[in-house]
mmCIF file of C-alpha atoms in Angstrom:
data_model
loop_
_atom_site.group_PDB
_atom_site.id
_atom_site.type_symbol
_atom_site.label_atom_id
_atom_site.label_comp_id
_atom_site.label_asym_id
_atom_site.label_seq_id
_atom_site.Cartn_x
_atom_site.Cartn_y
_atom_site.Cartn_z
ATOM 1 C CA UNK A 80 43.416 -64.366 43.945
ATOM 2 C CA UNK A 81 40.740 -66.106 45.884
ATOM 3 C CA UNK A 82 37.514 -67.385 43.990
ATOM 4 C CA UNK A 83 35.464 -65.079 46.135
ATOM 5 C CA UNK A 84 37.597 -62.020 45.211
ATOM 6 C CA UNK A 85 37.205 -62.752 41.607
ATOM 7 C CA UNK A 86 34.044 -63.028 41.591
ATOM 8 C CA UNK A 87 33.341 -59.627 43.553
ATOM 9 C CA UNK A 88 35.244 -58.034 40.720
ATOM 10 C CA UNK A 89 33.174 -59.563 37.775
ATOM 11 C CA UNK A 90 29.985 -58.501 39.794
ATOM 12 C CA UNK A 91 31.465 -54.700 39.523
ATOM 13 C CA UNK A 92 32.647 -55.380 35.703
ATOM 14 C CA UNK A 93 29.204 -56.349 35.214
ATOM 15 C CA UNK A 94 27.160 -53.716 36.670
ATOM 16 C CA UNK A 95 29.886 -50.812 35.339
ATOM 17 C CA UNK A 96 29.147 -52.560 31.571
ATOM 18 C CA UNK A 97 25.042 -52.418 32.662
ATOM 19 C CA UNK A 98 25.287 -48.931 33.791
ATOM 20 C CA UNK A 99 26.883 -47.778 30.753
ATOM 21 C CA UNK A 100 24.814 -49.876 28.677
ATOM 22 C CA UNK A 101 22.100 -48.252 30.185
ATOM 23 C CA UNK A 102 23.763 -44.690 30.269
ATOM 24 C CA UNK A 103 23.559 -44.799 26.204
ATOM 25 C CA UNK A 104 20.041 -46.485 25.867
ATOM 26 C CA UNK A 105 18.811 -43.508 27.998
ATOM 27 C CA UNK A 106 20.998 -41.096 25.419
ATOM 28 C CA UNK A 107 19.511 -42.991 22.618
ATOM 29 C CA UNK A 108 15.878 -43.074 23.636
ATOM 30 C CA UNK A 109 16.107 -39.317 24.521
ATOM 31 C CA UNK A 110 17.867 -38.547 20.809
ATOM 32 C CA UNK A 111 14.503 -40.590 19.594
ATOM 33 C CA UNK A 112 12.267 -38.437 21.763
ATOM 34 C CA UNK A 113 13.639 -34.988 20.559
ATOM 35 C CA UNK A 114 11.318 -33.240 18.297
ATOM 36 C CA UNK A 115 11.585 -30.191 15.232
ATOM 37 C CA UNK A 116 10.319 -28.305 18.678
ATOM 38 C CA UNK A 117 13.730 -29.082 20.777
ATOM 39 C CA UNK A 118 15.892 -27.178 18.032
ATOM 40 C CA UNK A 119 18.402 -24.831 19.751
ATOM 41 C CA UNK A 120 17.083 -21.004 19.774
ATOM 42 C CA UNK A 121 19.772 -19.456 17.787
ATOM 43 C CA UNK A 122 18.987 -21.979 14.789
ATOM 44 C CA UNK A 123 15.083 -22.022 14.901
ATOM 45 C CA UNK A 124 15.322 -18.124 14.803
ATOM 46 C CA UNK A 125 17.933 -18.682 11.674
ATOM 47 C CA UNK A 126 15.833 -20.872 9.953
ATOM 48 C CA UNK A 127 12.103 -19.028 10.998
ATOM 49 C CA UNK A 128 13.726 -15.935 10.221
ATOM 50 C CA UNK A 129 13.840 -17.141 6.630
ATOM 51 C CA UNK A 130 10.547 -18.057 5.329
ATOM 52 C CA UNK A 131 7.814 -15.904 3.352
ATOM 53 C CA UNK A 132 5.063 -14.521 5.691
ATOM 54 C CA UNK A 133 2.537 -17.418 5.003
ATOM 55 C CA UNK A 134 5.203 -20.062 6.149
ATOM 56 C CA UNK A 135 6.029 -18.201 8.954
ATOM 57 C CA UNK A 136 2.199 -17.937 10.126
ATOM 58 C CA UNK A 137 1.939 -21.266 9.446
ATOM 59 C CA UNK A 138 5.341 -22.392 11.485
ATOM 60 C CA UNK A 139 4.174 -20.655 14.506
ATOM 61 C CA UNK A 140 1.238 -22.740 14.947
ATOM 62 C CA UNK A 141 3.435 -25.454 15.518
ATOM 63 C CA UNK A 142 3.705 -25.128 19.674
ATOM 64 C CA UNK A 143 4.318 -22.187 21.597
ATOM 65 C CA UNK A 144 8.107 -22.048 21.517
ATOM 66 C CA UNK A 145 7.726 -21.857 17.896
ATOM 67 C CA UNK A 146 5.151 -19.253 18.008
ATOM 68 C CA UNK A 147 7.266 -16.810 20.465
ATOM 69 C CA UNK A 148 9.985 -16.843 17.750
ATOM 70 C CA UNK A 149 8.502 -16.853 14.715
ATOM 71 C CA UNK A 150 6.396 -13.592 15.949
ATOM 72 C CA UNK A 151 9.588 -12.162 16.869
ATOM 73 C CA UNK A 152 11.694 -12.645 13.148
ATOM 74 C CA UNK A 153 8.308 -12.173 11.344
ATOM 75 C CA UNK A 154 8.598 -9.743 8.600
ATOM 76 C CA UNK A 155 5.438 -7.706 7.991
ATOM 77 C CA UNK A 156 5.224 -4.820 5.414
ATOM 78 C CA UNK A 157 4.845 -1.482 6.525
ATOM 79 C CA UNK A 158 1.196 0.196 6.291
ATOM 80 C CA UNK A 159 0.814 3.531 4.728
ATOM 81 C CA UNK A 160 -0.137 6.810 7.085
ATOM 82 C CA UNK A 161 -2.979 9.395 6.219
ATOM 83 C CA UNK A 162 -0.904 12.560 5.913
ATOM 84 C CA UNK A 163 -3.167 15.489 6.675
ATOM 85 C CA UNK A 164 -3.037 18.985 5.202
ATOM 86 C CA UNK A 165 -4.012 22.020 7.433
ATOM 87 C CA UNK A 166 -6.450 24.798 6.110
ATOM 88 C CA UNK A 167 -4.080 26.709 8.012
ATOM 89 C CA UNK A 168 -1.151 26.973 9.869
ATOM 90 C CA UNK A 169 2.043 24.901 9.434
ATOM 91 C CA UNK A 170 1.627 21.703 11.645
ATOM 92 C CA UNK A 171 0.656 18.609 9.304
ATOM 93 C CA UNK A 172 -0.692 15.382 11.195
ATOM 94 C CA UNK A 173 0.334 11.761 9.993
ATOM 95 C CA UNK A 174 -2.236 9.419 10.893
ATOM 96 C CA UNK A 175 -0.980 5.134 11.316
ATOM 97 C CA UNK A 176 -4.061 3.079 10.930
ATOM 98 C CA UNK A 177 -1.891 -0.332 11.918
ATOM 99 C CA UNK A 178 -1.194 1.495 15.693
ATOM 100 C CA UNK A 179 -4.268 3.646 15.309
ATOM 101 C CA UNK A 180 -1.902 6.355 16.073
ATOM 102 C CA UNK A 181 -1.674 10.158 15.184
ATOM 103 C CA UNK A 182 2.025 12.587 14.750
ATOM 104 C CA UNK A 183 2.429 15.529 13.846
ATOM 105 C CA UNK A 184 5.368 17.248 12.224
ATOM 106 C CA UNK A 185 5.708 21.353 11.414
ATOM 107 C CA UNK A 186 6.526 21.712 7.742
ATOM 108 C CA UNK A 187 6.755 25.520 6.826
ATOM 109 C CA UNK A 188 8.390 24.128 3.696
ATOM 110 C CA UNK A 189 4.866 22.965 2.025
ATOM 111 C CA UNK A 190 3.246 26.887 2.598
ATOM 112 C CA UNK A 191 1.201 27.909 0.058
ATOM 113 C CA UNK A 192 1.235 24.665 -1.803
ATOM 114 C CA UNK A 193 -1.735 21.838 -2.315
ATOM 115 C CA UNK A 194 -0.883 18.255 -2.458
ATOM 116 C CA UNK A 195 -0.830 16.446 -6.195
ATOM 117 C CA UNK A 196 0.301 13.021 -5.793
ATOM 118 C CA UNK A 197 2.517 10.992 -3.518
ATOM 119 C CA UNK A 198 4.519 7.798 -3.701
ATOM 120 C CA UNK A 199 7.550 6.454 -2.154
ATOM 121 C CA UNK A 200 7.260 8.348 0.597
ATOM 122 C CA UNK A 201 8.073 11.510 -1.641
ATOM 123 C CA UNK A 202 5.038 14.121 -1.965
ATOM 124 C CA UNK A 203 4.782 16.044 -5.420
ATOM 125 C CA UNK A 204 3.091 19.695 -4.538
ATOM 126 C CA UNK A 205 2.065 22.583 -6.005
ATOM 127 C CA UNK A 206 1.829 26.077 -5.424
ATOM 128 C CA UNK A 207 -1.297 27.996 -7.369
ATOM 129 C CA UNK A 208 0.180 31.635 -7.055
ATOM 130 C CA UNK A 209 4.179 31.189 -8.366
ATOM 131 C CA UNK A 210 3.216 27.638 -10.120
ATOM 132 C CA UNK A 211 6.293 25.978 -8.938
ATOM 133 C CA UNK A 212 6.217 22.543 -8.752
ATOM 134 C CA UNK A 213 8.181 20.534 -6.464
ATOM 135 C CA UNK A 214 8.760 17.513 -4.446
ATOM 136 C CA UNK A 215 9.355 16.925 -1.062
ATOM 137 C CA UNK A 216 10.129 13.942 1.329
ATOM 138 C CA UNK A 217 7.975 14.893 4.673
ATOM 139 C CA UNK A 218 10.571 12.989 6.849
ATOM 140 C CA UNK A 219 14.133 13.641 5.495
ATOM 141 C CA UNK A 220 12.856 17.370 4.503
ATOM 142 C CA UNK A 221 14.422 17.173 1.484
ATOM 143 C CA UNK A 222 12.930 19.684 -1.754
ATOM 144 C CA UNK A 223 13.570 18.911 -5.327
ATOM 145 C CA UNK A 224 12.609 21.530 -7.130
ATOM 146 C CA UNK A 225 10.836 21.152 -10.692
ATOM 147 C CA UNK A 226 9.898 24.133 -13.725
ATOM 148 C CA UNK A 227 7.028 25.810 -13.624
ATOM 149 C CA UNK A 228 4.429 24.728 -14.641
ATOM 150 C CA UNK A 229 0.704 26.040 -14.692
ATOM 151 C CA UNK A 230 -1.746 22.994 -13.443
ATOM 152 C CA UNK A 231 -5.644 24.249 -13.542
ATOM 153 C CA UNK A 232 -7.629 21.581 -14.083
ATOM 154 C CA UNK A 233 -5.757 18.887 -14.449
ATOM 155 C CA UNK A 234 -4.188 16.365 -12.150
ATOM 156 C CA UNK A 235 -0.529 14.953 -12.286
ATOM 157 C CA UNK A 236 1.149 11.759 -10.969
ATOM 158 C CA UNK A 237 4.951 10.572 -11.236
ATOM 159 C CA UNK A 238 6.628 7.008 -12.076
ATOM 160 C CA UNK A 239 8.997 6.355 -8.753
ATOM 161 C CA UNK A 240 11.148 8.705 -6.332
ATOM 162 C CA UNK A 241 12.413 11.726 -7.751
ATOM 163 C CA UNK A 242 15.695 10.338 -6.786
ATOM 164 C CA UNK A 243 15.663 8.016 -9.105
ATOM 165 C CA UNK A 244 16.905 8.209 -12.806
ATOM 166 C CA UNK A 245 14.403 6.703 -13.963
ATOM 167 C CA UNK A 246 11.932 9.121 -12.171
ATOM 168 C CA UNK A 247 9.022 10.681 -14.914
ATOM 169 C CA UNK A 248 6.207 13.243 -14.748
ATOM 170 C CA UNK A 249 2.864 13.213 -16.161
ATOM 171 C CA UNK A 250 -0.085 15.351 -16.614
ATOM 172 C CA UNK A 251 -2.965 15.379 -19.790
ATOM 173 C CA UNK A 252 -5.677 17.838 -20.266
ATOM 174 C CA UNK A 253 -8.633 18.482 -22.418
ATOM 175 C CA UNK A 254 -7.819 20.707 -25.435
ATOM 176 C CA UNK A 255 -10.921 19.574 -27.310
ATOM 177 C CA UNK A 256 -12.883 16.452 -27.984
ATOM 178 C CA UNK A 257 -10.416 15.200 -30.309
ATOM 179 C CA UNK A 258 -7.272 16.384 -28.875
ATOM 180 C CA UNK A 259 -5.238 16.140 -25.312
ATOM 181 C CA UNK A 260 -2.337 17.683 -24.299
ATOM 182 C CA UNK A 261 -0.071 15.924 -22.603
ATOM 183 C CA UNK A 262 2.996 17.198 -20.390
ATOM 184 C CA UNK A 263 6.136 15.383 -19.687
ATOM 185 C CA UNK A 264 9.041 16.506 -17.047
ATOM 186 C CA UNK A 265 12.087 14.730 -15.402
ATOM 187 C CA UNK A 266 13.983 16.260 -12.179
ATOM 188 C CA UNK A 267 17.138 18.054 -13.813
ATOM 189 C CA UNK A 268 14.730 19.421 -16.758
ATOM 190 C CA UNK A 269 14.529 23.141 -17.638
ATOM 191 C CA UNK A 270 11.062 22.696 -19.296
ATOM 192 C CA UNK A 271 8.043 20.487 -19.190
ATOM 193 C CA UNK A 272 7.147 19.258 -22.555
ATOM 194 C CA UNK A 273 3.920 19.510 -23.867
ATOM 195 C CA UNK A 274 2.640 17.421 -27.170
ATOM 196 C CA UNK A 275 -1.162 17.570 -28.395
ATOM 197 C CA UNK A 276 -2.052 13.763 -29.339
ATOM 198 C CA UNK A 277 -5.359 12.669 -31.091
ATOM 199 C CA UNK A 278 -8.142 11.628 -28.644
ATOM 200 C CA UNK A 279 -10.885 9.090 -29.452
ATOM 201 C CA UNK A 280 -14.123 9.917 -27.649
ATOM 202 C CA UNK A 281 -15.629 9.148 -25.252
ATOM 203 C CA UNK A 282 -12.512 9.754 -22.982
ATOM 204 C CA UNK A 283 -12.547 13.332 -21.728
ATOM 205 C CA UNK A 284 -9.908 14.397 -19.334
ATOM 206 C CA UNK A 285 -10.919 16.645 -16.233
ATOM 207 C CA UNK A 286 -9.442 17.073 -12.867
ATOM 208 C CA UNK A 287 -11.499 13.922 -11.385
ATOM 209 C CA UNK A 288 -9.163 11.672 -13.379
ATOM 210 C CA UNK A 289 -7.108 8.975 -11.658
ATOM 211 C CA UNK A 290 -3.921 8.600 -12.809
ATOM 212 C CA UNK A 291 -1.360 5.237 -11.751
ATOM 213 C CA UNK A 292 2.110 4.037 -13.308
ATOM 214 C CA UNK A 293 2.409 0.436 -14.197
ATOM 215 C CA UNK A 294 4.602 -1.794 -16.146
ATOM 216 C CA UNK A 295 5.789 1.621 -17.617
ATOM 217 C CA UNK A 296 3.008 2.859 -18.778
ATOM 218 C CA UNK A 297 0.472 5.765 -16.810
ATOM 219 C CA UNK A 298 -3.042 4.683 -16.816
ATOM 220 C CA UNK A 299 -5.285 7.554 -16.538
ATOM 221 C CA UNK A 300 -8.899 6.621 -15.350
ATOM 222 C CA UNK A 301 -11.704 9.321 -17.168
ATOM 223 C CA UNK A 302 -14.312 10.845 -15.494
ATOM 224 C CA UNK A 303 -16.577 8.460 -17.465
ATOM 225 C CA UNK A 304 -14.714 5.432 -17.015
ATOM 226 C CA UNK A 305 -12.662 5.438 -19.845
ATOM 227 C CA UNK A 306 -8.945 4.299 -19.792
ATOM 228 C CA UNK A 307 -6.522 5.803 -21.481
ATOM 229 C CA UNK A 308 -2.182 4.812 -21.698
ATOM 230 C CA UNK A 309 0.374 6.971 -22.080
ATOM 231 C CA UNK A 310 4.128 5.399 -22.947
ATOM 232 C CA UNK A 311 6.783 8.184 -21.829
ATOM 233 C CA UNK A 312 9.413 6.383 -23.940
ATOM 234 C CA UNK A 313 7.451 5.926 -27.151
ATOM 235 C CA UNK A 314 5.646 9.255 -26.468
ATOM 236 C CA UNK A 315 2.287 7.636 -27.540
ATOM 237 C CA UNK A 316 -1.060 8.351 -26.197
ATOM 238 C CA UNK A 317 -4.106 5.793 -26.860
ATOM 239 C CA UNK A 318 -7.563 5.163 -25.660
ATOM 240 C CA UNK A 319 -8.692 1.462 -24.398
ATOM 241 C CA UNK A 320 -11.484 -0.052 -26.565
ATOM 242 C CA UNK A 321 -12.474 -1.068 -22.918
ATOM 243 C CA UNK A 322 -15.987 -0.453 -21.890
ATOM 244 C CA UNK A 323 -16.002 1.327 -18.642
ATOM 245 C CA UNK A 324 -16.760 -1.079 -15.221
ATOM 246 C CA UNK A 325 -20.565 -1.908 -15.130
ATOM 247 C CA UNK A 326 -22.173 -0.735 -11.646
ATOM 248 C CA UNK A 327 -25.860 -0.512 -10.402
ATOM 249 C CA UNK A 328 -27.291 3.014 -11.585
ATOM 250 C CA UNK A 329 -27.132 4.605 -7.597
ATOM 251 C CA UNK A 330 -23.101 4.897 -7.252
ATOM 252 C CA UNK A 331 -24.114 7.451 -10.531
ATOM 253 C CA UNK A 332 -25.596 10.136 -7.610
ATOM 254 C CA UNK A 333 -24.674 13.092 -6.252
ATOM 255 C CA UNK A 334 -20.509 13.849 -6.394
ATOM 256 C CA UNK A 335 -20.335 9.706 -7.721
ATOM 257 C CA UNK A 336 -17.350 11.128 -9.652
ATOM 258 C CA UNK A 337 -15.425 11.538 -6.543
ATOM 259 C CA UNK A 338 -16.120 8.192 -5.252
ATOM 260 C CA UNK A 339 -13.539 6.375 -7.827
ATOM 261 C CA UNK A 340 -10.103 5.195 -6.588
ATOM 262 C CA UNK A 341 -7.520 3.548 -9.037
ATOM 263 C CA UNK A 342 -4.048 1.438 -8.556
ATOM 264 C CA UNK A 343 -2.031 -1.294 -9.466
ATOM 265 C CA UNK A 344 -0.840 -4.217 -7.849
ATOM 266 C CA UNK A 345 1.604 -6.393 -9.299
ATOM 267 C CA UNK A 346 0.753 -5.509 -12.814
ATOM 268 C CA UNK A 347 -2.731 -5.455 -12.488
ATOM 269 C CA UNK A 348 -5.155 -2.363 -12.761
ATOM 270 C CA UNK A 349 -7.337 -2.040 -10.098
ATOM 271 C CA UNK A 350 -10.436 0.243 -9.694
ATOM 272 C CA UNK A 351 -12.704 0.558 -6.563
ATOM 273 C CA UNK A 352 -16.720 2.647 -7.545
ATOM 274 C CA UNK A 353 -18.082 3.336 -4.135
ATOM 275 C CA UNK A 354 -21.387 4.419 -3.337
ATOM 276 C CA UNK A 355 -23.030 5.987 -0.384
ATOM 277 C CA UNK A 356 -25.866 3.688 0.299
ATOM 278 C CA UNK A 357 -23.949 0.363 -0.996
ATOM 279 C CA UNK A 358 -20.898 -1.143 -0.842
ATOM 280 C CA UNK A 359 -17.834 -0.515 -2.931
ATOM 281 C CA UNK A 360 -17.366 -2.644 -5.927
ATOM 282 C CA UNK A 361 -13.149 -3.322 -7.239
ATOM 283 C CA UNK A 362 -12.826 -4.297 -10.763
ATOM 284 C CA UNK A 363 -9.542 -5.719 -12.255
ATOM 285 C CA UNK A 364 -8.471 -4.923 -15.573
ATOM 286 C CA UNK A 365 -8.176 -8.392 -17.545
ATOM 287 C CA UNK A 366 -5.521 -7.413 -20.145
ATOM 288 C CA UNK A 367 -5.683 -10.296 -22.247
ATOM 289 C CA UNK A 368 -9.572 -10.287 -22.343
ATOM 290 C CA UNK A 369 -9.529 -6.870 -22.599
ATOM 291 C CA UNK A 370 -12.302 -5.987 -19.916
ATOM 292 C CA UNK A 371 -13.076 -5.229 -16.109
ATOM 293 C CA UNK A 372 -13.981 -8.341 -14.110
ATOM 294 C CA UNK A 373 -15.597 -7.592 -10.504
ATOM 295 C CA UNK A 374 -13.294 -9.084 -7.491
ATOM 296 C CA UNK A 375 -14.742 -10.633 -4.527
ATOM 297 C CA UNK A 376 -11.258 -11.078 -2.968
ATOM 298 C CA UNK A 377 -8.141 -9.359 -3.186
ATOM 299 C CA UNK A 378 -5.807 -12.348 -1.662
ATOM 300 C CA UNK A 379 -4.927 -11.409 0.927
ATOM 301 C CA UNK A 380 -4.176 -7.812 -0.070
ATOM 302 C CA UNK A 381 -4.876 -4.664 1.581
ATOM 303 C CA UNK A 382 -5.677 -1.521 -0.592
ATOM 304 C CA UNK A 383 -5.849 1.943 0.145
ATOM 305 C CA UNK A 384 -7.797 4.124 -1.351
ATOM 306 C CA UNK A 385 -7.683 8.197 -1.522
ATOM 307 C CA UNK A 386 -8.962 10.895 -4.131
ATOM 308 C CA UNK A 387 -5.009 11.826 -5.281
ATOM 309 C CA UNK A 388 -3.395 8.684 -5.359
ATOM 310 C CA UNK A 389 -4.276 5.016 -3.888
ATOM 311 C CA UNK A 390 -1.863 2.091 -3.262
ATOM 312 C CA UNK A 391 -1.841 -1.899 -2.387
ATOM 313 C CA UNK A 392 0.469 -3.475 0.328
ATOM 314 C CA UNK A 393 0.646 -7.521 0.514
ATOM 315 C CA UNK A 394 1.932 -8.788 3.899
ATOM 316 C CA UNK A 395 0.722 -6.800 6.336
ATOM 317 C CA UNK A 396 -0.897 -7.617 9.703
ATOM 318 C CA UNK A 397 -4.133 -11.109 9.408
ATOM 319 C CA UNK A 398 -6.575 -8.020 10.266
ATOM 320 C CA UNK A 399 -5.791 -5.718 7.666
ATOM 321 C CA UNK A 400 -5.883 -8.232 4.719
ATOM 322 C CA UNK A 401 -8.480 -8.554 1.877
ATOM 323 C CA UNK A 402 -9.581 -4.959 3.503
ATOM 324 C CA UNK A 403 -9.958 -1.922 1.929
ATOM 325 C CA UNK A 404 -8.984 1.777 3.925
ATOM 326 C CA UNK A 405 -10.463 5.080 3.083
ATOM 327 C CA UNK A 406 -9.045 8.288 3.833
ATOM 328 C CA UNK A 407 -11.232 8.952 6.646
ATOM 329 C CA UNK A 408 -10.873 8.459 10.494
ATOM 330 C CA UNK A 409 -13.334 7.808 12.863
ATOM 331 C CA UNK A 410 -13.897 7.893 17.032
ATOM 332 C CA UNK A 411 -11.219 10.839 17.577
ATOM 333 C CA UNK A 412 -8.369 8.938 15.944
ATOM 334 C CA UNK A 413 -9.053 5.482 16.458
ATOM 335 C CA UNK A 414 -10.597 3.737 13.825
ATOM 336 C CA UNK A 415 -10.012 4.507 9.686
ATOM 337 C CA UNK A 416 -13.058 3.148 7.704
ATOM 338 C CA UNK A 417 -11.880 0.244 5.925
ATOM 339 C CA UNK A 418 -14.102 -2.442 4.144
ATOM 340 C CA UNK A 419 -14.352 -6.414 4.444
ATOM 341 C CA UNK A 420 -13.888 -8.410 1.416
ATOM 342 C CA UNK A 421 -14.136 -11.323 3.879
ATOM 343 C CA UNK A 422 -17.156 -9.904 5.797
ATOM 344 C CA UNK A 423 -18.416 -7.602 3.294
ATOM 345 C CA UNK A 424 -19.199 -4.911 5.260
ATOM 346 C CA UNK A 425 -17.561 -1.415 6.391
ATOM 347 C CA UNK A 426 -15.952 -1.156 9.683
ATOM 348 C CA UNK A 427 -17.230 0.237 11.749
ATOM 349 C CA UNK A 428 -20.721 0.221 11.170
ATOM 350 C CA UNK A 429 -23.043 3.312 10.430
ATOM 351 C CA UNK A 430 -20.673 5.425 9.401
ATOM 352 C CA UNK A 431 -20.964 7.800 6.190
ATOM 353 C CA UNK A 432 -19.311 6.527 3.074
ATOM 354 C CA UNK A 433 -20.377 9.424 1.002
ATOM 355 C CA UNK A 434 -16.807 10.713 -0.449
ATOM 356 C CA UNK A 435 -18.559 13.220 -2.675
ATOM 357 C CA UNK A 436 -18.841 15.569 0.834
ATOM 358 C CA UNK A 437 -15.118 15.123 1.688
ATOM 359 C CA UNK A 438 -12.687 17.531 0.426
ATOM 360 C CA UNK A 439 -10.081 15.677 -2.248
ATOM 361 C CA UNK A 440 -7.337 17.812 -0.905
ATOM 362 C CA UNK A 441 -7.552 17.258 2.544
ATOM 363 C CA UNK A 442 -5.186 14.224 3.173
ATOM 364 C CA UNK A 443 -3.826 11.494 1.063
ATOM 365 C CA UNK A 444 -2.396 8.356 1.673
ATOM 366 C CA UNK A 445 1.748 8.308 2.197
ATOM 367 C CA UNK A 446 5.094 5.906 2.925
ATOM 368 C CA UNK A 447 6.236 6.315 5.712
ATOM 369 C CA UNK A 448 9.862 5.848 6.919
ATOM 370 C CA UNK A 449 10.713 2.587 9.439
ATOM 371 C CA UNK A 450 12.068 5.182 12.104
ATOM 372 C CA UNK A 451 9.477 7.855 12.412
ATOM 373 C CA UNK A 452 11.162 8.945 15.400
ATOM 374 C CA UNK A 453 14.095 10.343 13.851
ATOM 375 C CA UNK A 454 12.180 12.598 11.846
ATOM 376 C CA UNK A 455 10.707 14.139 15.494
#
């Protein structure tokens, strides 16, 4: 082979060996390049998909990519709806404050009956004139019936779903000033049960108590401020030595008694005093110190507050926390009053606050189910 051919041939070896050297550096220097925001789809959605709420919010600041998919996995808790009960007729209205959106649903089922307490989704009712009790799920129409039961003036709550086993009723009323008597039932029983228990004053029961179930126990919120426990395993009724909440002598006015909302959220007792020419105070129940301290935040937390029953909700939408939402709607449907922790002020502005003129009865605060639309 002639010197000139050979060294034709060791140009082309050499350039084939550059271009492949340079082939890889290029494959290299784009491997160095790639970023957490180059990750394939199907495993950013895997991994997004995993994370609490707060770590997602906080992932999806990271570019927009990021941002498109975490919105799309992000798991937000469901709001409660204002379930309204007609004066008359059988057409009941379900109001979603997180869509601002109102449905309606016939119910013949719930004639003749008046709303006692809900939770999880499952409405406990009662009809004056037969005094059957029962419950009822709204959305899957299901009716569990209970035993009679005459209810006067007293209220009643429940522990969880009726379809539970571990599912308990409870009701206390004022016999005298040193004795309540307090009503027990279970779905399946024949009979409530009714025990008079010792009562230390100043707790007096009345139909504006506020009654909640937490950490087994039902709290039960006097007229007066004055908390009282009930154990339905131990059967054992006491009275707090827990001075009631301390508020500015105005939310004491007109109705004030029907400005008080009570629940619990994760363990803790929570109480919200409103007042029609200030804003609403929440006191936590510090069960070590045994008193009420005032909160300024609620963490993130959304409450919801109405006369029957009143529940919390963490995760929910950035708008709704550290809010809390009354059981009244404003601007034909599209706005439910709701109060700032973080701006301390009601939304939306000039709007009355007096709970003392609304009727108790007239809607409460209810689960709803993740596919309305099946119940339509």
């Amino acid at each position: 082979m002639s010197g000139k051919r050979k060294r034709k041939l060791k140009l082309l070896s050499d350039t084939i060996t550059d271009n492949r050297r340079s082939v890889d550096e290029m494959k290299s220097e784009h491997l160095e390049l790639q970023s957490w925001a180059d990750l394939p789809a199907e495993l950013l959605e895997l991994i997004l998909s995993r994370l609490i709420l707060a770590d997602n919010i906080r992932a999806s600041s990271v570019c927009k990519r990021w941002h498109s998919v975490a919105s799309d996995v992000r798991v937000v808790s469901q709001s409660p709806w204002l379930m309204y009960f007609p004066k008359f007729g059988d057409c009941y209205e379900f109001y979603d404050p997180v869509q601002r959106k109102t449905y309606t649903l016939e119910l013949p089922e719930l004639n003749g009956s008046r709303v006692c307490y809900t939770k999880d989704g499952w409405l406990l009712l009662y009809r004056p004139r037969t005094h059957r009790v029962f419950f009822f799920n709204p959305f899957t129409r299901e009716l569990i019936k209970l035993p009679r039961f005459e209810m006067t003036y007293q209220i009643v709550a429940f522990s969880c779903a009726p379809t539970s086993p571990d599912c308990v009723l409870f009701t206390v009323k004022h016999v005298s000033p040193t004795v309540v008597a307090i009503s027990t039932c279970y779905p399946g029983a024949t009979e409530w049960t009714t025990i008079n228990h010792p009562n230390r004053l100043p707790f007096v029961s009345s139909i504006w108590n506020k009654l909640v179930f937490c950490n087994g126990l039902f709290y039960c919120l006097s007229l007066t401020g004055w908390l009282g426990v009930f154990d339905p395993v131990e059967c054992i009724w006491s009275v707090l030595a827990v001075p009631p909440p301390k508020c500015p002598e105005n939310f004491f006015a007109k109705n004030w008694w029907k400005g008080k909302f009570m629940t619990e959220h994760g363990g803790d007792i929570l109480v919200i005093y409103t007042c029609c020419s200030e804003n609403p105070i929440i006191f936590k129940l510090d069960q070590t110190l045994m008193k009420w301290e005032e909160m300024r935040t609620l963490d993130g937390v959304t409450l919801f507050a109405s006369f029957l029953s009143s529940h919390s909700r963490t995760d929910l939408i950035g708008v709704m926390r550290n809010n809390v939402y009354f059981s009244k709607v404003r601007f034909y449907g599209k706005r439910c009053i709701s109060f700032s922790l973080d701006d301390y002020r009601y939304y939306p502005r000039k709007q009355c606050h007096d709970w003392g003129e609304q009727d108790p009865f007239e809607n409460i605060w209810i689960e709803p189910p993740k596919d309305f639309s099946a119940c339509m």
